[in-house]
Amino acid sequence: MKDREVSSGLARRHPPVTPGGKGRFGDFDVLGQVSRWDLVTAGVVLARLDTDPQLSFFTAEEEPTVRALTDLLLGQHDEPRVPVVEMLDKRLLAGETDGWRYEDMPEDSDAWRRSLAALDDEARALHGERFSDLPPERQARIVQGVQDADEWHGFSAGHLWSLWTRYACSAFYSHPWTWNEIGFGGPAYPRGYKNMGVDRREGWERPEVDARDPVPWAERREEALRAHEERQDASPSEERDR
Amino acid sequence: MSRLSDADVRARNASAWLLPSGDERTNHRLRADMRRYDESDEVDVVVVGCGAGGGTLMQRLARTGASVVGLDAGPFWDPDADWVSDEAGSHRLYWTEPRVISGSDPVPLGSNNSGRGVGGSMIHYAGYTPRFHPSDFHTFSLDGVGADWPIAYQDLKPYYQAIEQELPVSGQSWPWGDPHDYPYSPQPLGGNGQMFVRGAHALGVTTKVGPVAIANGRFGNRPHCIYRGFCLQGCKVNAKASPLITHIPDALAHGAEIRPNCMVNRVVVDGRRRAIGVTYITGGVEHFQAARLVVVSGYSIETPRLLLLSGSKEFPDGLCNDHGQVGHYLMVQGAPQVAGRFDAEVRMYKAPPPEVSSEEFYETDPTKPYKRGFALQTVSPLPITYSEHVSAQGHWGEALREYMRDYNHWAVTGALCEFLPRYENAVTLAAETDRNGLPVANFSYSMCDNDRALEDAAQHTQEEILKAAGATETIAVKRYAHLVGGCRMAADATQGVVDADQRSFAVPNLYLVDGSVLPTQGSANPALTIMALAARCAERLAASRNQGAPAATRAGGGL
């Protein structure tokens, strides 16, 4: 039991960590429950707090590109960041796929390398710079272009988008800091739940600090982005917005 | 079926009493003392795959005194040491060897539908165990679509009842299909289940709690559910049923052997078209297990793949593939899910995802432009799975984050739509090979117009229900669930791979006992039906054994 308390103490920080310091649940810290988790689960989850930035799968050339891409896909623009690239690196090195690939796609590891190279190719062709050196707005336009395309640099764009978002989201939303952000209770064995049902909470669960629906905000932001893009599309040449 | 006393169930399947009652979830002594056959022993039966079909069959056959060896490509799971209460950490439960998906509507495999290890896909299924409706067994005669089974609902009914007692299943009295009761009373509801019931009842749609293979109470030495919500990640509690705890322990106690981490690469057939055993790879080395009867229970992708890999001079196009049926008529259910936003906190991660169902829309409605129907169920995705739902709306970056920060306010329902069997939806061998050098499966899938109409109707109905419950916004995602077919049972060899007893038409002592034999899929989760078919098959095999003739001298395929 003593060991568990030590690990719990190491994992917790005050105030609780959320990605980019963006929270909605005040002092809710899922890591405060570590002593109530079974040891096998605790080991697997706490290992994700490892932030050793030593990469093995991604090359030094690929690293800035994959960091920029995953930051964009996950809206991670501020520290502390969930170490998504480190998590993807481990996963791709181990060849841990989802157990299938689309017939028109290369194997996952290959698809990652080739698509990162394609992002740099596109950035250089459009703006004469590497993808990671572009300002975030230009990076975002390129990424939005992939989502909107049918075919992109020889990829079925939808299948590439699926690969990127599956890997990025499954890493990001497996991290306890993210659970703090969304108010998810995390591992629940052997503790379980006692208070189920609408508007019912366990003693250790927390209400939102601000209960307003954040999604209308997200929609406004998307509308603004679209308007911004339309203005850009209306500009006669790429030179103007350099 | 009314509830039998526990003693009656225990007398025919003691699995729940063979598990430990203390802090451990696995009876390590039972496994250590397991009977072990020598490879040179010709056993009565070798079973390839220890999931819903293979696990159930082994338990039944071991009880008749047959010598049985079960081979599984994956581990012999120990819930304490091997499983975690965590989404991403449960990756190892799925079949993650390479596979290729193709067609106009390719079907993702892995976590959605493909298990690995003893217990099979039932380790990570939600736990819903509905019966098929009587109409499911003759959709072609009734509605002019799909296929007629060579058996009827009544042939399976006693086995449905038996398996429901052994899992056991909890739920309210069931008004649909062949009305019936469940042995255990329904589970209490979490926020997601409450929202679904609220919306459905506001529209006059009947719902019922269950049917879920989680006892409401203790069952043998299996503890009560703790409502932790990780049913799809393997039940560390031993509350949710899977063959690992419902049938394998009793099989071991009756002399069956489980050989885990053994990838079968060939069913070996002699020059007289009789199976003589299987070869399998373990530790990088190929072995051979001789058997008088071979049962393949590898499910809808691996069973056809194994038959196609087992081609020979007698079977140039793959074993049992004389009529081009192996791998075909593979089905998935359309499974659109709809999330609804509520001002109240739902916190759907609390309570098992399988809570409430409605089969109001299951049967063909003559006023609709499509045939057959769909079932509705609660699903309650955990954060990673829910992020896929949000991501499917096209949201990324900040918008994705904001939707996800609102996770606790969303309820999610799912549908199971009866997509129709089509010949061109099939498993073939790809050029790519796995680490053993075996060609991997290529699963091609394309929907038809009836499928699309059903999928749209099921999505629309869910949106209406969530809005009636008070949802201020709904977001939908189109996806698939389950696998069945690929080696279907049929009245004759030109229409399918196995007969009404699940014996292959081509090789008299080769049986297929898994979801691959289903000719149609209904709108029901398939696990209970696969188990019921396995129990029926085992009883018919045992009956033929009791006829007395030594198996090797009979023309037929009995034990």
GROMACS .gro file of N, CA and C in nm, chain A residues 31-157:
model
  381
   31LEU      N    1  -0.568   1.165  -1.111
   31LEU     CA    2  -0.453   1.098  -1.051
   31LEU      C    3  -0.464   1.089  -0.898
   32GLY      N    4  -0.557   1.163  -0.842
   32GLY     CA    5  -0.585   1.148  -0.700
   32GLY      C    6  -0.649   1.015  -0.666
   33GLN      N    7  -0.691   0.940  -0.770
   33GLN     CA    8  -0.757   0.811  -0.750
   33GLN      C    9  -0.661   0.694  -0.767
   34VAL      N   10  -0.533   0.722  -0.793
   34VAL     CA   11  -0.440   0.612  -0.826
   34VAL      C   12  -0.442   0.503  -0.720
   35SER      N   13  -0.453   0.541  -0.594
   35SER     CA   14  -0.450   0.439  -0.489
   35SER      C   15  -0.573   0.349  -0.492
   36ARG      N   16  -0.674   0.387  -0.571
   36ARG     CA   17  -0.795   0.304  -0.582
   36ARG      C   18  -0.794   0.219  -0.708
   37TRP      N   19  -0.685   0.228  -0.787
   37TRP     CA   20  -0.674   0.148  -0.910
   37TRP      C   21  -0.597   0.020  -0.881
   38ASP      N   22  -0.624  -0.084  -0.959
   38ASP     CA   23  -0.541  -0.204  -0.950
   38ASP      C   24  -0.402  -0.172  -1.003
   39LEU      N   25  -0.303  -0.247  -0.958
   39LEU     CA   26  -0.164  -0.212  -0.989
   39LEU      C   27  -0.131  -0.228  -1.137
   40VAL      N   28  -0.192  -0.326  -1.203
   40VAL     CA   29  -0.162  -0.346  -1.346
   40VAL      C   30  -0.208  -0.224  -1.425
   41THR      N   31  -0.330  -0.179  -1.397
   41THR     CA   32  -0.381  -0.061  -1.467
   41THR      C   33  -0.299   0.063  -1.431
   42ALA      N   34  -0.268   0.078  -1.303
   42ALA     CA   35  -0.192   0.195  -1.260
   42ALA      C   36  -0.058   0.200  -1.334
   43GLY      N   37   0.007   0.085  -1.350
   43GLY     CA   38   0.135   0.082  -1.419
   43GLY      C   39   0.122   0.129  -1.562
   44VAL      N   40   0.019   0.078  -1.632
   44VAL     CA   41  -0.001   0.114  -1.773
   44VAL      C   42  -0.031   0.264  -1.786
   45VAL      N   43  -0.115   0.317  -1.699
   45VAL     CA   44  -0.156   0.458  -1.713
   45VAL      C   45  -0.043   0.552  -1.670
   46LEU      N   46   0.023   0.521  -1.559
   46LEU     CA   47   0.128   0.611  -1.511
   46LEU      C   48   0.247   0.616  -1.608
   47ALA      N   49   0.267   0.506  -1.682
   47ALA     CA   50   0.377   0.506  -1.780
   47ALA      C   51   0.357   0.615  -1.885
   48ARG      N   52   0.234   0.658  -1.903
   48ARG     CA   53   0.207   0.763  -2.004
   48ARG      C   54   0.254   0.900  -1.958
   49LEU      N   55   0.284   0.912  -1.830
   49LEU     CA   56   0.333   1.041  -1.781
   49LEU      C   57   0.481   1.061  -1.818
   50ASP      N   58   0.543   0.952  -1.866
   50ASP     CA   59   0.682   0.961  -1.911
   50ASP      C   60   0.691   1.056  -2.029
   51THR      N   61   0.776   1.157  -2.018
   51THR     CA   62   0.785   1.255  -2.126
   51THR      C   63   0.923   1.258  -2.188
   52ASP      N   64   0.996   1.147  -2.178
   52ASP     CA   65   1.129   1.142  -2.239
   52ASP      C   66   1.118   1.170  -2.388
   53PRO      N   67   1.178   1.279  -2.435
   53PRO     CA   68   1.159   1.318  -2.575
   53PRO      C   69   1.249   1.245  -2.673
   54GLN      N   70   1.320   1.141  -2.628
   54GLN     CA   71   1.408   1.066  -2.718
   54GLN      C   72   1.322   0.984  -2.815
   55LEU      N   73   1.329   1.016  -2.942
   55LEU     CA   74   1.248   0.943  -3.041
   55LEU      C   75   1.331   0.835  -3.110
   56SER      N   76   1.266   0.728  -3.149
   56SER     CA   77   1.334   0.620  -3.219
   56SER      C   78   1.276   0.594  -3.357
   57PHE      N   79   1.145   0.611  -3.371
   57PHE     CA   80   1.082   0.583  -3.501
   57PHE      C   81   1.097   0.704  -3.593
   58PHE      N   82   1.052   0.819  -3.549
   58PHE     CA   83   1.058   0.938  -3.634
   58PHE      C   84   1.202   0.987  -3.644
   59THR      N   85   1.244   1.023  -3.765
   59THR     CA   86   1.379   1.075  -3.785
   59THR      C   87   1.384   1.221  -3.740
   60ALA      N   88   1.506   1.272  -3.726
   60ALA     CA   89   1.522   1.412  -3.689
   60ALA      C   90   1.456   1.502  -3.793
   61GLU      N   91   1.459   1.459  -3.917
   61GLU     CA   92   1.397   1.534  -4.025
   61GLU      C   93   1.244   1.537  -4.009
   62GLU      N   94   1.189   1.423  -3.967
   62GLU     CA   95   1.042   1.413  -3.957
   62GLU      C   96   0.988   1.477  -3.829
   63GLU      N   97   1.073   1.486  -3.727
   63GLU     CA   98   1.022   1.525  -3.595
   63GLU      C   99   0.949   1.659  -3.592
   64PRO      N  100   1.008   1.767  -3.644
   64PRO     CA  101   0.935   1.895  -3.637
   64PRO      C  102   0.802   1.889  -3.712
   65THR      N  103   0.798   1.814  -3.820
   65THR     CA  104   0.675   1.806  -3.899
   65THR      C  105   0.565   1.734  -3.822
   66VAL      N  106   0.601   1.621  -3.760
   66VAL     CA  107   0.497   1.545  -3.689
   66VAL      C  108   0.454   1.621  -3.563
   67ARG      N  109   0.547   1.695  -3.502
   67ARG     CA  110   0.507   1.777  -3.386
   67ARG      C  111   0.408   1.886  -3.429
   68ALA      N  112   0.440   1.952  -3.539
   68ALA     CA  113   0.350   2.059  -3.585
   68ALA      C  114   0.214   2.002  -3.624
   69LEU      N  115   0.215   1.889  -3.694
   69LEU     CA  116   0.088   1.830  -3.739
   69LEU      C  117   0.001   1.790  -3.620
   70THR      N  118   0.059   1.718  -3.524
   70THR     CA  119  -0.025   1.669  -3.413
   70THR      C  120  -0.067   1.785  -3.322
   71ASP      N  121   0.018   1.886  -3.308
   71ASP     CA  122  -0.025   2.005  -3.231
   71ASP      C  123  -0.150   2.066  -3.294
   72LEU      N  124  -0.150   2.073  -3.425
   72LEU     CA  125  -0.266   2.131  -3.494
   72LEU      C  126  -0.390   2.043  -3.480
   73LEU      N  127  -0.372   1.914  -3.507
   73LEU     CA  128  -0.487   1.823  -3.505
   73LEU      C  129  -0.554   1.823  -3.368
   74LEU      N  130  -0.472   1.840  -3.263
   74LEU     CA  131  -0.524   1.829  -3.127
   74LEU      C  132  -0.536   1.964  -3.057
   75GLY      N  133  -0.509   2.072  -3.130
   75GLY     CA  134  -0.519   2.204  -3.067
   75GLY      C  135  -0.426   2.219  -2.949
   76GLN      N  136  -0.307   2.158  -2.957
   76GLN     CA  137  -0.209   2.169  -2.847
   76GLN      C  138  -0.108   2.278  -2.881
   77HIS      N  139  -0.135   2.400  -2.835
   77HIS     CA  140  -0.046   2.510  -2.871
   77HIS      C  141   0.032   2.562  -2.751
   78ASP      N  142   0.002   2.512  -2.632
   78ASP     CA  143   0.069   2.561  -2.512
   78ASP      C  144   0.115   2.445  -2.425
   79GLU      N  145   0.219   2.471  -2.347
   79GLU     CA  146   0.263   2.373  -2.247
   79GLU      C  147   0.167   2.379  -2.128
   80PRO      N  148   0.155   2.270  -2.051
   80PRO     CA  149   0.217   2.141  -2.078
   80PRO      C  150   0.143   2.063  -2.187
   81ARG      N  151   0.222   2.005  -2.273
   81ARG     CA  152   0.163   1.924  -2.380
   81ARG      C  153   0.159   1.778  -2.340
   82VAL      N  154   0.050   1.710  -2.377
   82VAL     CA  155   0.049   1.564  -2.371
   82VAL      C  156   0.153   1.516  -2.473
   83PRO      N  157   0.245   1.427  -2.433
   83PRO     CA  158   0.354   1.388  -2.523
   83PRO      C  159   0.307   1.295  -2.635
   84VAL      N  160   0.222   1.349  -2.720
   84VAL     CA  161   0.159   1.267  -2.824
   84VAL      C  162   0.262   1.211  -2.922
   85VAL      N  163   0.361   1.293  -2.960
   85VAL     CA  164   0.459   1.243  -3.057
   85VAL      C  165   0.541   1.129  -2.996
   86GLU      N  166   0.576   1.141  -2.869
   86GLU     CA  167   0.649   1.034  -2.803
   86GLU      C  168   0.564   0.906  -2.798
   87MET      N  169   0.434   0.923  -2.777
   87MET     CA  170   0.345   0.806  -2.771
   87MET      C  171   0.330   0.742  -2.910
   88LEU      N  172   0.317   0.826  -3.013
   88LEU     CA  173   0.308   0.772  -3.149
   88LEU      C  174   0.437   0.701  -3.186
   89ASP      N  175   0.550   0.759  -3.145
   89ASP     CA  176   0.679   0.702  -3.177
   89ASP      C  177   0.692   0.560  -3.122
   90LYS      N  178   0.653   0.544  -2.995
   90LYS     CA  179   0.659   0.410  -2.933
   90LYS      C  180   0.567   0.313  -3.007
   91ARG      N  181   0.449   0.363  -3.041
   91ARG     CA  182   0.350   0.275  -3.104
   91ARG      C  183   0.395   0.232  -3.243
   92LEU      N  184   0.447   0.326  -3.320
   92LEU     CA  185   0.489   0.293  -3.457
   92LEU      C  186   0.614   0.204  -3.455
   93LEU      N  187   0.702   0.229  -3.357
   93LEU     CA  188   0.821   0.145  -3.344
   93LEU      C  189   0.781   0.000  -3.315
   94ALA      N  190   0.679  -0.017  -3.232
   94ALA     CA  191   0.634  -0.151  -3.196
   94ALA      C  192   0.545  -0.213  -3.305
   95GLY      N  193   0.510  -0.135  -3.406
   95GLY     CA  194   0.422  -0.188  -3.511
   95GLY      C  195   0.283  -0.220  -3.458
   96GLU      N  196   0.239  -0.142  -3.359
   96GLU     CA  197   0.109  -0.169  -3.297
   96GLU      C  198  -0.001  -0.102  -3.380
   97THR      N  199  -0.051  -0.177  -3.479
   97THR     CA  200  -0.154  -0.121  -3.568
   97THR      C  201  -0.292  -0.145  -3.510
   98ASP      N  202  -0.394  -0.098  -3.580
   98ASP     CA  203  -0.532  -0.126  -3.539
   98ASP      C  204  -0.580  -0.263  -3.589
   99GLY      N  205  -0.494  -0.335  -3.658
   99GLY     CA  206  -0.533  -0.468  -3.704
   99GLY      C  207  -0.594  -0.467  -3.844
  100TRP      N  208  -0.579  -0.360  -3.916
  100TRP     CA  209  -0.629  -0.351  -4.052
  100TRP      C  210  -0.569  -0.229  -4.118
  101ARG      N  211  -0.567  -0.233  -4.252
  101ARG     CA  212  -0.535  -0.112  -4.328
  101ARG      C  213  -0.620  -0.112  -4.453
  102TYR      N  214  -0.648   0.010  -4.503
  102TYR     CA  215  -0.721   0.019  -4.629
  102TYR      C  216  -0.633  -0.036  -4.740
  103GLU      N  217  -0.698  -0.102  -4.836
  103GLU     CA  218  -0.623  -0.164  -4.946
  103GLU      C  219  -0.540  -0.060  -5.022
  104ASP      N  220  -0.591   0.063  -5.032
  104ASP     CA  221  -0.519   0.164  -5.110
  104ASP      C  222  -0.419   0.243  -5.025
  105MET      N  223  -0.394   0.199  -4.904
  105MET     CA  224  -0.296   0.268  -4.818
  105MET      C  225  -0.175   0.178  -4.794
  106PRO      N  226  -0.056   0.240  -4.780
  106PRO     CA  227   0.059   0.160  -4.737
  106PRO      C  228   0.041   0.117  -4.592
  107GLU      N  229   0.132   0.035  -4.542
  107GLU     CA  230   0.129   0.002  -4.400
  107GLU      C  231   0.140   0.130  -4.319
  108ASP      N  232   0.087   0.126  -4.197
  108ASP     CA  233   0.074   0.249  -4.117
  108ASP      C  234   0.206   0.325  -4.104
  109SER      N  235   0.314   0.255  -4.072
  109SER     CA  236   0.441   0.324  -4.047
  109SER      C  237   0.488   0.394  -4.175
  110ASP      N  238   0.472   0.327  -4.285
  110ASP     CA  239   0.506   0.384  -4.415
  110ASP      C  240   0.419   0.504  -4.448
  111ALA      N  241   0.290   0.491  -4.419
  111ALA     CA  242   0.197   0.599  -4.448
  111ALA      C  243   0.232   0.723  -4.367
  112TRP      N  244   0.274   0.704  -4.243
  112TRP     CA  245   0.315   0.819  -4.161
  112TRP      C  246   0.436   0.888  -4.223
  113ARG      N  247   0.538   0.808  -4.256
  113ARG     CA  248   0.660   0.870  -4.311
  113ARG      C  249   0.628   0.944  -4.442
  114ARG      N  250   0.555   0.879  -4.528
  114ARG     CA  251   0.530   0.939  -4.660
  114ARG      C  252   0.441   1.062  -4.649
  115SER      N  253   0.346   1.060  -4.556
  115SER     CA  254   0.257   1.176  -4.546
  115SER      C  255   0.327   1.294  -4.481
  116LEU      N  256   0.420   1.268  -4.389
  116LEU     CA  257   0.497   1.378  -4.331
  116LEU      C  258   0.585   1.443  -4.438
  117ALA      N  259   0.646   1.359  -4.521
  117ALA     CA  260   0.727   1.414  -4.631
  117ALA      C  261   0.640   1.495  -4.726
  118ALA      N  262   0.517   1.448  -4.749
  118ALA     CA  263   0.427   1.519  -4.840
  118ALA      C  264   0.386   1.655  -4.783
  119LEU      N  265   0.370   1.662  -4.651
  119LEU     CA  266   0.338   1.792  -4.589
  119LEU      C  267   0.450   1.892  -4.616
  120ASP      N  268   0.575   1.846  -4.602
  120ASP     CA  269   0.688   1.936  -4.629
  120ASP      C  270   0.695   1.972  -4.778
  121ASP      N  271   0.669   1.875  -4.863
  121ASP     CA  272   0.669   1.904  -5.008
  121ASP      C  273   0.567   2.012  -5.040
  122GLU      N  274   0.449   1.996  -4.984
  122GLU     CA  275   0.342   2.092  -5.013
  122GLU      C  276   0.377   2.231  -4.957
  123ALA      N  277   0.432   2.233  -4.836
  123ALA     CA  278   0.469   2.361  -4.774
  123ALA      C  279   0.576   2.431  -4.858
  124ARG      N  280   0.672   2.354  -4.906
  124ARG     CA  281   0.779   2.415  -4.988
  124ARG      C  282   0.723   2.465  -5.121
  125ALA      N  283   0.634   2.384  -5.181
  125ALA     CA  284   0.579   2.425  -5.310
  125ALA      C  285   0.496   2.552  -5.297
  126LEU      N  286   0.421   2.564  -5.188
  126LEU     CA  287   0.332   2.680  -5.171
  126LEU      C  288   0.406   2.802  -5.118
  127HIS      N  289   0.497   2.777  -5.023
  127HIS     CA  290   0.552   2.891  -4.949
  127HIS      C  291   0.704   2.891  -4.941
  128GLY      N  292   0.768   2.789  -4.998
  128GLY     CA  293   0.914   2.785  -4.997
  128GLY      C  294   0.975   2.754  -4.862
  129GLU      N  295   0.896   2.700  -4.771
  129GLU     CA  296   0.949   2.668  -4.639
  129GLU      C  297   0.900   2.531  -4.594
  130ARG      N  298   0.967   2.474  -4.493
  130ARG     CA  299   0.919   2.350  -4.434
  130ARG      C  300   0.785   2.374  -4.366
  131PHE      N  301   0.708   2.267  -4.355
  131PHE     CA  302   0.576   2.276  -4.290
  131PHE      C  303   0.588   2.335  -4.150
  132SER      N  304   0.686   2.287  -4.074
  132SER     CA  305   0.696   2.330  -3.934
  132SER      C  306   0.741   2.475  -3.921
  133ASP      N  307   0.798   2.533  -4.027
  133ASP     CA  308   0.842   2.673  -4.020
  133ASP      C  309   0.732   2.771  -4.060
  134LEU      N  310   0.621   2.719  -4.110
  134LEU     CA  311   0.511   2.807  -4.151
  134LEU      C  312   0.437   2.860  -4.028
  135PRO      N  313   0.378   2.978  -4.040
  135PRO     CA  314   0.291   3.023  -3.931
  135PRO      C  315   0.171   2.928  -3.920
  136PRO      N  316   0.115   2.916  -3.798
  136PRO     CA  317   0.007   2.818  -3.776
  136PRO      C  318  -0.110   2.832  -3.873
  137GLU      N  319  -0.140   2.955  -3.917
  137GLU     CA  320  -0.255   2.971  -4.007
  137GLU      C  321  -0.229   2.900  -4.140
  138ARG      N  322  -0.107   2.911  -4.188
  138ARG     CA  323  -0.075   2.844  -4.316
  138ARG      C  324  -0.068   2.692  -4.298
  139GLN      N  325  -0.015   2.648  -4.184
  139GLN     CA  326  -0.018   2.503  -4.156
  139GLN      C  327  -0.163   2.454  -4.155
  140ALA      N  328  -0.248   2.531  -4.090
  140ALA     CA  329  -0.388   2.489  -4.077
  140ALA      C  330  -0.456   2.481  -4.213
  141ARG      N  331  -0.420   2.574  -4.303
  141ARG     CA  332  -0.483   2.570  -4.436
  141ARG      C  333  -0.442   2.444  -4.512
  142ILE      N  334  -0.315   2.406  -4.495
  142ILE     CA  335  -0.269   2.284  -4.563
  142ILE      C  336  -0.341   2.161  -4.506
  143VAL      N  337  -0.351   2.157  -4.373
  143VAL     CA  338  -0.417   2.042  -4.310
  143VAL      C  339  -0.565   2.039  -4.347
  144GLN      N  340  -0.629   2.156  -4.348
  144GLN     CA  341  -0.770   2.161  -4.390
  144GLN      C  342  -0.783   2.113  -4.535
  145GLY      N  343  -0.682   2.144  -4.615
  145GLY     CA  344  -0.683   2.099  -4.754
  145GLY      C  345  -0.684   1.946  -4.766
  146VAL      N  346  -0.614   1.880  -4.674
  146VAL     CA  347  -0.616   1.732  -4.676
  146VAL      C  348  -0.756   1.683  -4.641
  147GLN      N  349  -0.815   1.744  -4.538
  147GLN     CA  350  -0.948   1.698  -4.498
  147GLN      C  351  -1.050   1.720  -4.610
  148ASP      N  352  -1.033   1.826  -4.687
  148ASP     CA  353  -1.131   1.858  -4.791
  148ASP      C  354  -1.107   1.784  -4.922
  149ALA      N  355  -0.987   1.727  -4.939
  149ALA     CA  356  -0.952   1.667  -5.068
  149ALA      C  357  -1.007   1.526  -5.082
  150ASP      N  358  -1.019   1.480  -5.207
  150ASP     CA  359  -1.046   1.338  -5.231
  150ASP      C  360  -0.914   1.263  -5.238
  151GLU      N  361  -0.820   1.326  -5.309
  151GLU     CA  362  -0.690   1.263  -5.328
  151GLU      C  363  -0.584   1.366  -5.295
  152TRP      N  364  -0.479   1.323  -5.225
  152TRP     CA  365  -0.377   1.419  -5.180
  152TRP      C  366  -0.241   1.350  -5.185
  153HIS      N  367  -0.152   1.399  -5.269
  153HIS     CA  368  -0.016   1.345  -5.282
  153HIS      C  369  -0.016   1.193  -5.295
  154GLY      N  370  -0.108   1.142  -5.376
  154GLY     CA  371  -0.112   0.998  -5.400
  154GLY      C  372  -0.188   0.919  -5.295
  155PHE      N  373  -0.235   0.985  -5.191
  155PHE     CA  374  -0.315   0.916  -5.088
  155PHE      C  375  -0.463   0.938  -5.115
  156SER      N  376  -0.544   0.840  -5.079
  156SER     CA  377  -0.686   0.866  -5.059
  156SER      C  378  -0.693   0.956  -4.935
  157ALA      N  379  -0.735   1.081  -4.955
  157ALA     CA  380  -0.723   1.179  -4.847
  157ALA      C  381  -0.804   1.138  -4.724
   0.00000   0.00000   0.00000
